[in-house]
PDB file of C-alpha atoms in Angstrom:
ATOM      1  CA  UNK A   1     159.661  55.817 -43.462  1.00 63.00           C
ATOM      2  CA  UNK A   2     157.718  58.579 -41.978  1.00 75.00           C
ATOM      3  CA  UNK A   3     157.065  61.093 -44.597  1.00 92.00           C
ATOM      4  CA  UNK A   4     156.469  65.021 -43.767  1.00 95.00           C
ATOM      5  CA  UNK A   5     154.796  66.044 -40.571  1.00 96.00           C
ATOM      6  CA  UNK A   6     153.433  69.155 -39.164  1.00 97.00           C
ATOM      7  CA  UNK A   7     151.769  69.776 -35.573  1.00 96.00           C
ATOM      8  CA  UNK A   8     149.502  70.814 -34.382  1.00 97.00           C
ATOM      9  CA  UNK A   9     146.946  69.695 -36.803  1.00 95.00           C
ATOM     10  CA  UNK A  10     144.229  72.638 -36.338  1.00 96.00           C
ATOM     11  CA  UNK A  11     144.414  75.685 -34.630  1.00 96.00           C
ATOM     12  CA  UNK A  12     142.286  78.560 -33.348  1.00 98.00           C
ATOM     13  CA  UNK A  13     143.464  81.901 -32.435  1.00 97.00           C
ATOM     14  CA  UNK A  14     142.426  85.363 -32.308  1.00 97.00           C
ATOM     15  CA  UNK A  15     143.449  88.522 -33.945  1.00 98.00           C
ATOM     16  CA  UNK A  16     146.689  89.708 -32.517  1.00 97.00           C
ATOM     17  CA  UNK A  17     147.914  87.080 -31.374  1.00 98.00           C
ATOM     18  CA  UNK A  18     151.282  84.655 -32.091  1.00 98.00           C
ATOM     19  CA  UNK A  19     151.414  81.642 -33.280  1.00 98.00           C
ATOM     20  CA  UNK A  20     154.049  78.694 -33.806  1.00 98.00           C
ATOM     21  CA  UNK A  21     153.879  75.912 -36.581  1.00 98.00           C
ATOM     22  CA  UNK A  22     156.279  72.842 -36.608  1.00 98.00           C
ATOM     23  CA  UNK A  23     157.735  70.658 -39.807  1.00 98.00           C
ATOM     24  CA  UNK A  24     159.408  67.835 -39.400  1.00 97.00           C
ATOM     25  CA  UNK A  25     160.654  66.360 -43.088  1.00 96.00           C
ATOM     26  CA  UNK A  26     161.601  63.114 -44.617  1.00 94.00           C
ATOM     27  CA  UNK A  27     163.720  61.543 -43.812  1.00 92.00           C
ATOM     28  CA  UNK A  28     167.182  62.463 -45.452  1.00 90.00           C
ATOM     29  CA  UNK A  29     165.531  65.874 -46.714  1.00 93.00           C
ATOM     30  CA  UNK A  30     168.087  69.131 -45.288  1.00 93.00           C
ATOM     31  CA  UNK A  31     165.280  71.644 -47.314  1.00 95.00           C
ATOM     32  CA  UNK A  32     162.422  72.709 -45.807  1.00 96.00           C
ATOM     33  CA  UNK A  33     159.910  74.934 -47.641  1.00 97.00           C
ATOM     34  CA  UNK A  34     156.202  76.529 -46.257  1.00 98.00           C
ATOM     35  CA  UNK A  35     153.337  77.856 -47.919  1.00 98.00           C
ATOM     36  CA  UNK A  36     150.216  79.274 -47.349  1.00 98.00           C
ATOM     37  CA  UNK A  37     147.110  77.855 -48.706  1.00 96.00           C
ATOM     38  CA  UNK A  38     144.193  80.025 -48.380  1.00 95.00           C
ATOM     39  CA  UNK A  39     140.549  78.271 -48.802  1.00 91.00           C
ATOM     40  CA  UNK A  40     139.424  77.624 -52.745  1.00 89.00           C
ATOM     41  CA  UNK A  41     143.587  78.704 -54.190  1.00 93.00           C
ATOM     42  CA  UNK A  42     146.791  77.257 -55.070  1.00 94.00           C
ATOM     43  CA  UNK A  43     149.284  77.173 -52.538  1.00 96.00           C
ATOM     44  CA  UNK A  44     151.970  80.542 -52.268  1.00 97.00           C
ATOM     45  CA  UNK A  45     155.623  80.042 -51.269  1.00 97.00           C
ATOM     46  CA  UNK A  46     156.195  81.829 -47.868  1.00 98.00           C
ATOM     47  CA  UNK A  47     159.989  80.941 -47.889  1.00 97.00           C
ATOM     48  CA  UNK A  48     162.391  78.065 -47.531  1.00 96.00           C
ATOM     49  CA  UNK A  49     165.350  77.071 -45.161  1.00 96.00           C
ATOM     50  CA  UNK A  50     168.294  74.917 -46.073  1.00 94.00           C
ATOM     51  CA  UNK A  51     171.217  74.609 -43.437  1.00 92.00           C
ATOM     52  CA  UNK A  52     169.384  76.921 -41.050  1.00 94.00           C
ATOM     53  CA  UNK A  53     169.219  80.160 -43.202  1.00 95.00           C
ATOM     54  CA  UNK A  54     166.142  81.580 -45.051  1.00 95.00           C
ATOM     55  CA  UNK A  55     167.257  80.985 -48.349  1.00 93.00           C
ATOM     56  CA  UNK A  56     164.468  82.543 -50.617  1.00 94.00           C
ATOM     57  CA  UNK A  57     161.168  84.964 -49.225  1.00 96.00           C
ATOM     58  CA  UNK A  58     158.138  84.783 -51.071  1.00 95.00           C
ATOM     59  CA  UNK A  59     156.068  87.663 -50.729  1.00 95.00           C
ATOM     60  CA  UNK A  60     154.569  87.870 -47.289  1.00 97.00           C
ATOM     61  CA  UNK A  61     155.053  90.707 -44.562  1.00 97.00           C
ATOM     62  CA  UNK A  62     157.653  90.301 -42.006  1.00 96.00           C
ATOM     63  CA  UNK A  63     155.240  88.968 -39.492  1.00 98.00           C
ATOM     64  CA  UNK A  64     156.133  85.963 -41.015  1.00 98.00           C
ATOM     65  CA  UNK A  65     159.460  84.333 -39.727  1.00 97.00           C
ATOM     66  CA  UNK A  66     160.508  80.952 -39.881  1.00 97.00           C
ATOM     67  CA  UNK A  67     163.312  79.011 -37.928  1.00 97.00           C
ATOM     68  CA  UNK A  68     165.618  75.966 -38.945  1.00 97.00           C
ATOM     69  CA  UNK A  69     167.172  73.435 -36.419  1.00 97.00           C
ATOM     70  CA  UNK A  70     170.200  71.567 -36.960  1.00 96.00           C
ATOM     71  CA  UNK A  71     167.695  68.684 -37.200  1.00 95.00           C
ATOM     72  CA  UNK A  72     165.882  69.812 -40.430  1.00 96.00           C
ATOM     73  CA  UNK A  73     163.010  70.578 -38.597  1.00 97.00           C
ATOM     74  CA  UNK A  74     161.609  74.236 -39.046  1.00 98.00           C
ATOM     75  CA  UNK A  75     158.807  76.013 -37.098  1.00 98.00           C
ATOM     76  CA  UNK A  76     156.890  79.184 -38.865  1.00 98.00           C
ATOM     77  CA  UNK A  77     155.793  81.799 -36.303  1.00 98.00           C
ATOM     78  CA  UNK A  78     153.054  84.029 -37.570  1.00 98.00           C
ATOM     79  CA  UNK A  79     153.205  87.724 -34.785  1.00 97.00           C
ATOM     80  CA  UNK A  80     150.138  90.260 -35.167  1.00 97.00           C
ATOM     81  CA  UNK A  81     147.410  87.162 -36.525  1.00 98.00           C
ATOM     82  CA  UNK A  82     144.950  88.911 -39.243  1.00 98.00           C
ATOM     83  CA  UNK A  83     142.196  87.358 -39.791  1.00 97.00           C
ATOM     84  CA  UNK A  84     143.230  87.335 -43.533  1.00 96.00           C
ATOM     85  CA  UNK A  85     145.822  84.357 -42.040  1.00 98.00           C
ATOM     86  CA  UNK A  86     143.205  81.844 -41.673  1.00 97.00           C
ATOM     87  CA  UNK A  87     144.315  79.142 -44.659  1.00 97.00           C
ATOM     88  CA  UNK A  88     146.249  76.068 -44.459  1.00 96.00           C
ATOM     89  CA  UNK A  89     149.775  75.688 -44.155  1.00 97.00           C
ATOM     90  CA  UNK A  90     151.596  73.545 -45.915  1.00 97.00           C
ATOM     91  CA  UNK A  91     155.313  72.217 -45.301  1.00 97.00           C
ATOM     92  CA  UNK A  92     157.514  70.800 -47.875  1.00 97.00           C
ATOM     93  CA  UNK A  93     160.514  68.993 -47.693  1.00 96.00           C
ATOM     94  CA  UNK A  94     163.299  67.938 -50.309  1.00 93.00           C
ATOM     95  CA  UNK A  95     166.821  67.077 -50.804  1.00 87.00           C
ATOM     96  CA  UNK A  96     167.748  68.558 -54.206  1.00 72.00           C
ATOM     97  CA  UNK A  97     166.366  71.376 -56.529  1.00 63.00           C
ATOM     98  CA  UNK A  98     163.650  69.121 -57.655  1.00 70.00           C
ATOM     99  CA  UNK A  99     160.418  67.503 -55.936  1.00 87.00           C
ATOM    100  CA  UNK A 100     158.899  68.710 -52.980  1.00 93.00           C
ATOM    101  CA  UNK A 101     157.020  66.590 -50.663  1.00 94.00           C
ATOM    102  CA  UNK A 102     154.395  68.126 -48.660  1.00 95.00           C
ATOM    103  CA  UNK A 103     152.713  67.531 -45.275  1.00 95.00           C
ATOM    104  CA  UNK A 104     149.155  67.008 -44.186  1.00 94.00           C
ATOM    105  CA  UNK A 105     149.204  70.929 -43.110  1.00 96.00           C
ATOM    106  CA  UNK A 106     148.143  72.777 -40.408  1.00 96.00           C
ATOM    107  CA  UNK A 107     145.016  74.452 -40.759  1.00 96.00           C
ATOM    108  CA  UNK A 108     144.755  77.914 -39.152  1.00 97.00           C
ATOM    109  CA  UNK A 109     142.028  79.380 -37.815  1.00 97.00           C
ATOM    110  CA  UNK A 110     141.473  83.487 -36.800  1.00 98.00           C
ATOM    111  CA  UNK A 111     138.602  85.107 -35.276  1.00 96.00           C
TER     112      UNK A 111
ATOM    113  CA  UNK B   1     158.009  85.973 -62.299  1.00 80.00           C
ATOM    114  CA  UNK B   2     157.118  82.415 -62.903  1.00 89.00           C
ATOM    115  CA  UNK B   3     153.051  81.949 -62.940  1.00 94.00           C
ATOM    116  CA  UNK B   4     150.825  78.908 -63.930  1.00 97.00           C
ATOM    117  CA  UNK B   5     148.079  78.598 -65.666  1.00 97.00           C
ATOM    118  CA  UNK B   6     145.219  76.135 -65.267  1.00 97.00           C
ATOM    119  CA  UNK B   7     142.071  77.246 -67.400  1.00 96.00           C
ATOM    120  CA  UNK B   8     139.428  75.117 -66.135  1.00 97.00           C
ATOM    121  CA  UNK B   9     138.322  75.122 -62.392  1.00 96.00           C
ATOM    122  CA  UNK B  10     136.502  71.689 -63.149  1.00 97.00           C
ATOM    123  CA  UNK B  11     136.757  69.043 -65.124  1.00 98.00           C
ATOM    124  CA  UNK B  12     133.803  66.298 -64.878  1.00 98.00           C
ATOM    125  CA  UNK B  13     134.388  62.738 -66.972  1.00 98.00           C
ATOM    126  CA  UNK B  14     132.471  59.234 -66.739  1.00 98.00           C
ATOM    127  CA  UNK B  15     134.587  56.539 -65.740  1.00 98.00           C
ATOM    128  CA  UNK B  16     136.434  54.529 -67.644  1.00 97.00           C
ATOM    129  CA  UNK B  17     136.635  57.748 -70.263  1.00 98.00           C
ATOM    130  CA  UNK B  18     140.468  59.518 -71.030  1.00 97.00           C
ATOM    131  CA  UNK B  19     140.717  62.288 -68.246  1.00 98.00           C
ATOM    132  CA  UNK B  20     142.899  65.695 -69.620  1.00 98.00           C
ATOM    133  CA  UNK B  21     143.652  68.995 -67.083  1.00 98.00           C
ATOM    134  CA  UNK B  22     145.219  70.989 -68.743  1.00 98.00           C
ATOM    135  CA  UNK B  23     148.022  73.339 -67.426  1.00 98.00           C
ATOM    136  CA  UNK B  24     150.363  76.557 -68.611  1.00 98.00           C
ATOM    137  CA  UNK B  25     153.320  77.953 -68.057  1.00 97.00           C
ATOM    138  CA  UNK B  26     155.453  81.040 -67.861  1.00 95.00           C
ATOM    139  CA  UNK B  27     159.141  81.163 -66.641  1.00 92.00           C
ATOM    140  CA  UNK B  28     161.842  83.276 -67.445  1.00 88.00           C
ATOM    141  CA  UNK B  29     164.624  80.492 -67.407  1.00 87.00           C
ATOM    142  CA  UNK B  30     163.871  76.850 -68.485  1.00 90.00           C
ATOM    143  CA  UNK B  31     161.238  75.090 -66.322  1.00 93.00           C
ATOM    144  CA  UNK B  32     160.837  72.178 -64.007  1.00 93.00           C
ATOM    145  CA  UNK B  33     157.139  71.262 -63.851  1.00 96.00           C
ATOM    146  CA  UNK B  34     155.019  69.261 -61.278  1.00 96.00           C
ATOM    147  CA  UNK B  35     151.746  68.173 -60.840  1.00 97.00           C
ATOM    148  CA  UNK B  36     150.619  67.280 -57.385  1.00 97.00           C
ATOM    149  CA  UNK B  37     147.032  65.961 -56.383  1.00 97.00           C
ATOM    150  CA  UNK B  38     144.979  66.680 -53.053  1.00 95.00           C
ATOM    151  CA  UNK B  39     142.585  65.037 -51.362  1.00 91.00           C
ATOM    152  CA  UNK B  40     139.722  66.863 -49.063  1.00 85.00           C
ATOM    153  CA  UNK B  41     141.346  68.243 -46.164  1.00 77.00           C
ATOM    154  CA  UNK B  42     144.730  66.742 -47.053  1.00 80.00           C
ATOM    155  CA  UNK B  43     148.385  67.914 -48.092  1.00 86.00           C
ATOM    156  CA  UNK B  44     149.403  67.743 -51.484  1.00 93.00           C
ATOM    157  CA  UNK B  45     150.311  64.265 -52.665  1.00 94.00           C
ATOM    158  CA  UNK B  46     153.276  64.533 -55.799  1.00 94.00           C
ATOM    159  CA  UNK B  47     152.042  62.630 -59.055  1.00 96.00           C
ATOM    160  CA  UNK B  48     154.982  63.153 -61.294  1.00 95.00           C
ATOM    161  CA  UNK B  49     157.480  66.094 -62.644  1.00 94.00           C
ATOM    162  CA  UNK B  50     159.746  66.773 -65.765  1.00 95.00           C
ATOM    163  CA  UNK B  51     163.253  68.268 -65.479  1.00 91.00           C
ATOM    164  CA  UNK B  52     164.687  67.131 -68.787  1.00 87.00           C
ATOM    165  CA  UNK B  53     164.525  64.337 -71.241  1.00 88.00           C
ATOM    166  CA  UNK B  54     161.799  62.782 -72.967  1.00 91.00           C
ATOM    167  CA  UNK B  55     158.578  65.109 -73.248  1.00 93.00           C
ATOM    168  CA  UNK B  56     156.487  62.586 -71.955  1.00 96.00           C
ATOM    169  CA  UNK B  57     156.692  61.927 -68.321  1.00 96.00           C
ATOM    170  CA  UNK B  58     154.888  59.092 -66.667  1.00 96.00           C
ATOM    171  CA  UNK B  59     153.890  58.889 -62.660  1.00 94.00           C
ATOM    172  CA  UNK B  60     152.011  57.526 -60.077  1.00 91.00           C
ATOM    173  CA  UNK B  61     148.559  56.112 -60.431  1.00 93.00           C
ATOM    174  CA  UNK B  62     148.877  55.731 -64.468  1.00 95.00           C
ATOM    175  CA  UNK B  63     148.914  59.322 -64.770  1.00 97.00           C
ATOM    176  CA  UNK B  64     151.497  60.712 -67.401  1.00 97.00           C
ATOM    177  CA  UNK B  65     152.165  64.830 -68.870  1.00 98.00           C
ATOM    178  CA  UNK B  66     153.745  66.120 -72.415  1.00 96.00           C
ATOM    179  CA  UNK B  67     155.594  68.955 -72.166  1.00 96.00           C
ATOM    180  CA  UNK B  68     155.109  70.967 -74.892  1.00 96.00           C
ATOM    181  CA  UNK B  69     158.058  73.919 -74.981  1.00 94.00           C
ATOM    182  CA  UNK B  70     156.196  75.908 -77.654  1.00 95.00           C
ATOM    183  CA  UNK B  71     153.306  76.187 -76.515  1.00 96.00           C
ATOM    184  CA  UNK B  72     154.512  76.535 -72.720  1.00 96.00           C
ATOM    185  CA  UNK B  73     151.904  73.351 -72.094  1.00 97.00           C
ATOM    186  CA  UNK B  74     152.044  70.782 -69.374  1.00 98.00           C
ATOM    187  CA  UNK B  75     149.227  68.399 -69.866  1.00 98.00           C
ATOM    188  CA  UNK B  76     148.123  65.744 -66.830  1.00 98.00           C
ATOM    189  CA  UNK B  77     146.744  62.697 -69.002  1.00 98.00           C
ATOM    190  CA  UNK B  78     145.031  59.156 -68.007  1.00 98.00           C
ATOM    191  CA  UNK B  79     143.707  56.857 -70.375  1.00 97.00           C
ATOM    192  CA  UNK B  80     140.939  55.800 -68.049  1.00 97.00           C
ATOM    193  CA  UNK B  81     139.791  57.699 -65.306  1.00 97.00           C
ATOM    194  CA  UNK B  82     138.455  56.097 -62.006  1.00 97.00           C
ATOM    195  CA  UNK B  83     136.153  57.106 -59.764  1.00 96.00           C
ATOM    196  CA  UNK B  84     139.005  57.259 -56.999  1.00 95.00           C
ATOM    197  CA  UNK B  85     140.739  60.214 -59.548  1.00 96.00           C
ATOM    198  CA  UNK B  86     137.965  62.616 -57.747  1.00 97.00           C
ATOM    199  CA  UNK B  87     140.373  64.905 -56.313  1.00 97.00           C
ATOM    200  CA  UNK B  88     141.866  68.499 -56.766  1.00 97.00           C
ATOM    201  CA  UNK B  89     145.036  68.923 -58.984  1.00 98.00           C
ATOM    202  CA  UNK B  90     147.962  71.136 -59.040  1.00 98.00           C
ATOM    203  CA  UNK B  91     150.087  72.354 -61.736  1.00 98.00           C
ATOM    204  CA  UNK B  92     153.508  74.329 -60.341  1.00 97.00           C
ATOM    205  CA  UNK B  93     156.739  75.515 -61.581  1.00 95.00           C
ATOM    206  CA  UNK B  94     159.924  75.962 -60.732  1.00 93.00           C
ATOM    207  CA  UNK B  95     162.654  78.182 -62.794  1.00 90.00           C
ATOM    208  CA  UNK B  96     165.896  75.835 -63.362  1.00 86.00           C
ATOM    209  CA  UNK B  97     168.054  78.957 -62.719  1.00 81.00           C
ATOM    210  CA  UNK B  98     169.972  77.901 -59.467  1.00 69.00           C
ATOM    211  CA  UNK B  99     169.351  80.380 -57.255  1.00 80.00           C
ATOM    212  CA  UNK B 100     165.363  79.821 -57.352  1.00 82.00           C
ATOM    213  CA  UNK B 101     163.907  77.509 -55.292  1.00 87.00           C
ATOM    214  CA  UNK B 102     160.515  78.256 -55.336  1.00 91.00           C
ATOM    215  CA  UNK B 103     157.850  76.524 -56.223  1.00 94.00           C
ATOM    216  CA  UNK B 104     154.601  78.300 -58.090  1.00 95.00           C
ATOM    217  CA  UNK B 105     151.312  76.664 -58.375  1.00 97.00           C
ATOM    218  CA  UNK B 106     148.071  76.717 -60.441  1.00 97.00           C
ATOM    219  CA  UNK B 107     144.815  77.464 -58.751  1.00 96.00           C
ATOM    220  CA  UNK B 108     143.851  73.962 -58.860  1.00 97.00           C
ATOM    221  CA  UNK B 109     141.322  71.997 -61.366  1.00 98.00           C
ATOM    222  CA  UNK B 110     138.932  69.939 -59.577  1.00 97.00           C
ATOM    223  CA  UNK B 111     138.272  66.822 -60.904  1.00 98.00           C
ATOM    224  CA  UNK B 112     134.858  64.422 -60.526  1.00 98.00           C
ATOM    225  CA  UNK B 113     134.868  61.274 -62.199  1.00 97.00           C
ATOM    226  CA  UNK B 114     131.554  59.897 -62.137  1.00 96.00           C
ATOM    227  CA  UNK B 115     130.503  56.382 -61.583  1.00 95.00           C
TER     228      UNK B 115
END
């Protein structure tokens, strides 16, 4: 059983620009959650999806948007890159209101 | 607002010796609590969680945590570290109240078990 995965792996872009992250999650998850991890801190809950809504928002700026697919998977577009948005992100995946189980991340790069 | 506590950035043992983090809590409803452990460079690998029941919980690895209501505590315990333990951990909660889903974390304790 695969568990959570997220592609690409590592990524480098530039200030201003877009970028695109993809989750897929367990298998027999429907609830996908991200967060951002930023280096030497605890991971902070960006928002989650369950039946292709946003169902709660964390803090974070509306450059942040997120998309559900009737497959589970979810992608989390970053628009306007800072270079403050270099961390890792982390996806999350669950079935219930209980345990998450997280991905190996992506980890974002800005210059 | 939920937050978490964890009041030691490191916490350095010999091996074979008991190995304690120590976490804290604040939630407005009652909590769910999680600890989750991660490896250099890696997600975040789940050790174990309470919801309800019996204040001592027991996970993967031989890892186990007492919740403590009164004194908001959620202890990660293991009788005898190993060298392998070397890792970062996470304390996070989650308020039981059904419309949040989110979870907050700790900013990590990073562990060293030495040989």
């Amino acid at each position: 059983d695969a568990g959570v995965t997220q592609s690409p792996t590592h990524l480098i872009k530039t200030r201003g620009q877009q970028v695109t992250l993809r989750c897929s999650p367990k298998s027999g998850h429907d609830t996908v959650s991200w967060y951002q991890q930023a280096l030497g801190q605890g991971p902070q809950f960006i928002f989650q999806y369950y039946e292709e809504e946003e169902r709660q928002r964390g803090n974070f700026p509306d450059r942040f948007s997120g998309h559900q697919f009737p497959n589970y998977s979810s992608e989390l577009n970053v628009n306007a890159l800072l270079l403050g948005d270099s961390a890792l992100y982390l996806c999350a995946s669950s079935s219930d209101y209980n345990e998450q189980f997280f991905g190996p991340g992506t980890r974002l790069t800005v210059l | 607002a939920q937050s978490v506590a964890q009041p030691e950035d490191q916490v350095n043992v010999a091996e074979g010796n008991p190995l304690t983090v120590k976490c804290t809590y604040s939630v407005s409803g009652n909590p769910y609590l999680f600890w989750y452990v991660q490896y250099p460079n890696r997600g975040l690998q789940f050790l174990l969680k309470y919801i309800t029941g019996d204040n001592l919980v027991k996970g993967s690895y031989g890892f186990e945590a007492e919740f403590n209501k009164s004194q908001t505590s959620f202890h990660l315990k293991k009788p005898s570290a190993l060298v392998s333990d070397s890792a970062l951990y996470f304390c996070a909660v989650r308020d039981s109240r059904s419309n949040d889903y989110k979870l907050s974390f700790g900013a990590g304790t990073t562990v060293t078990v030495r040989a």
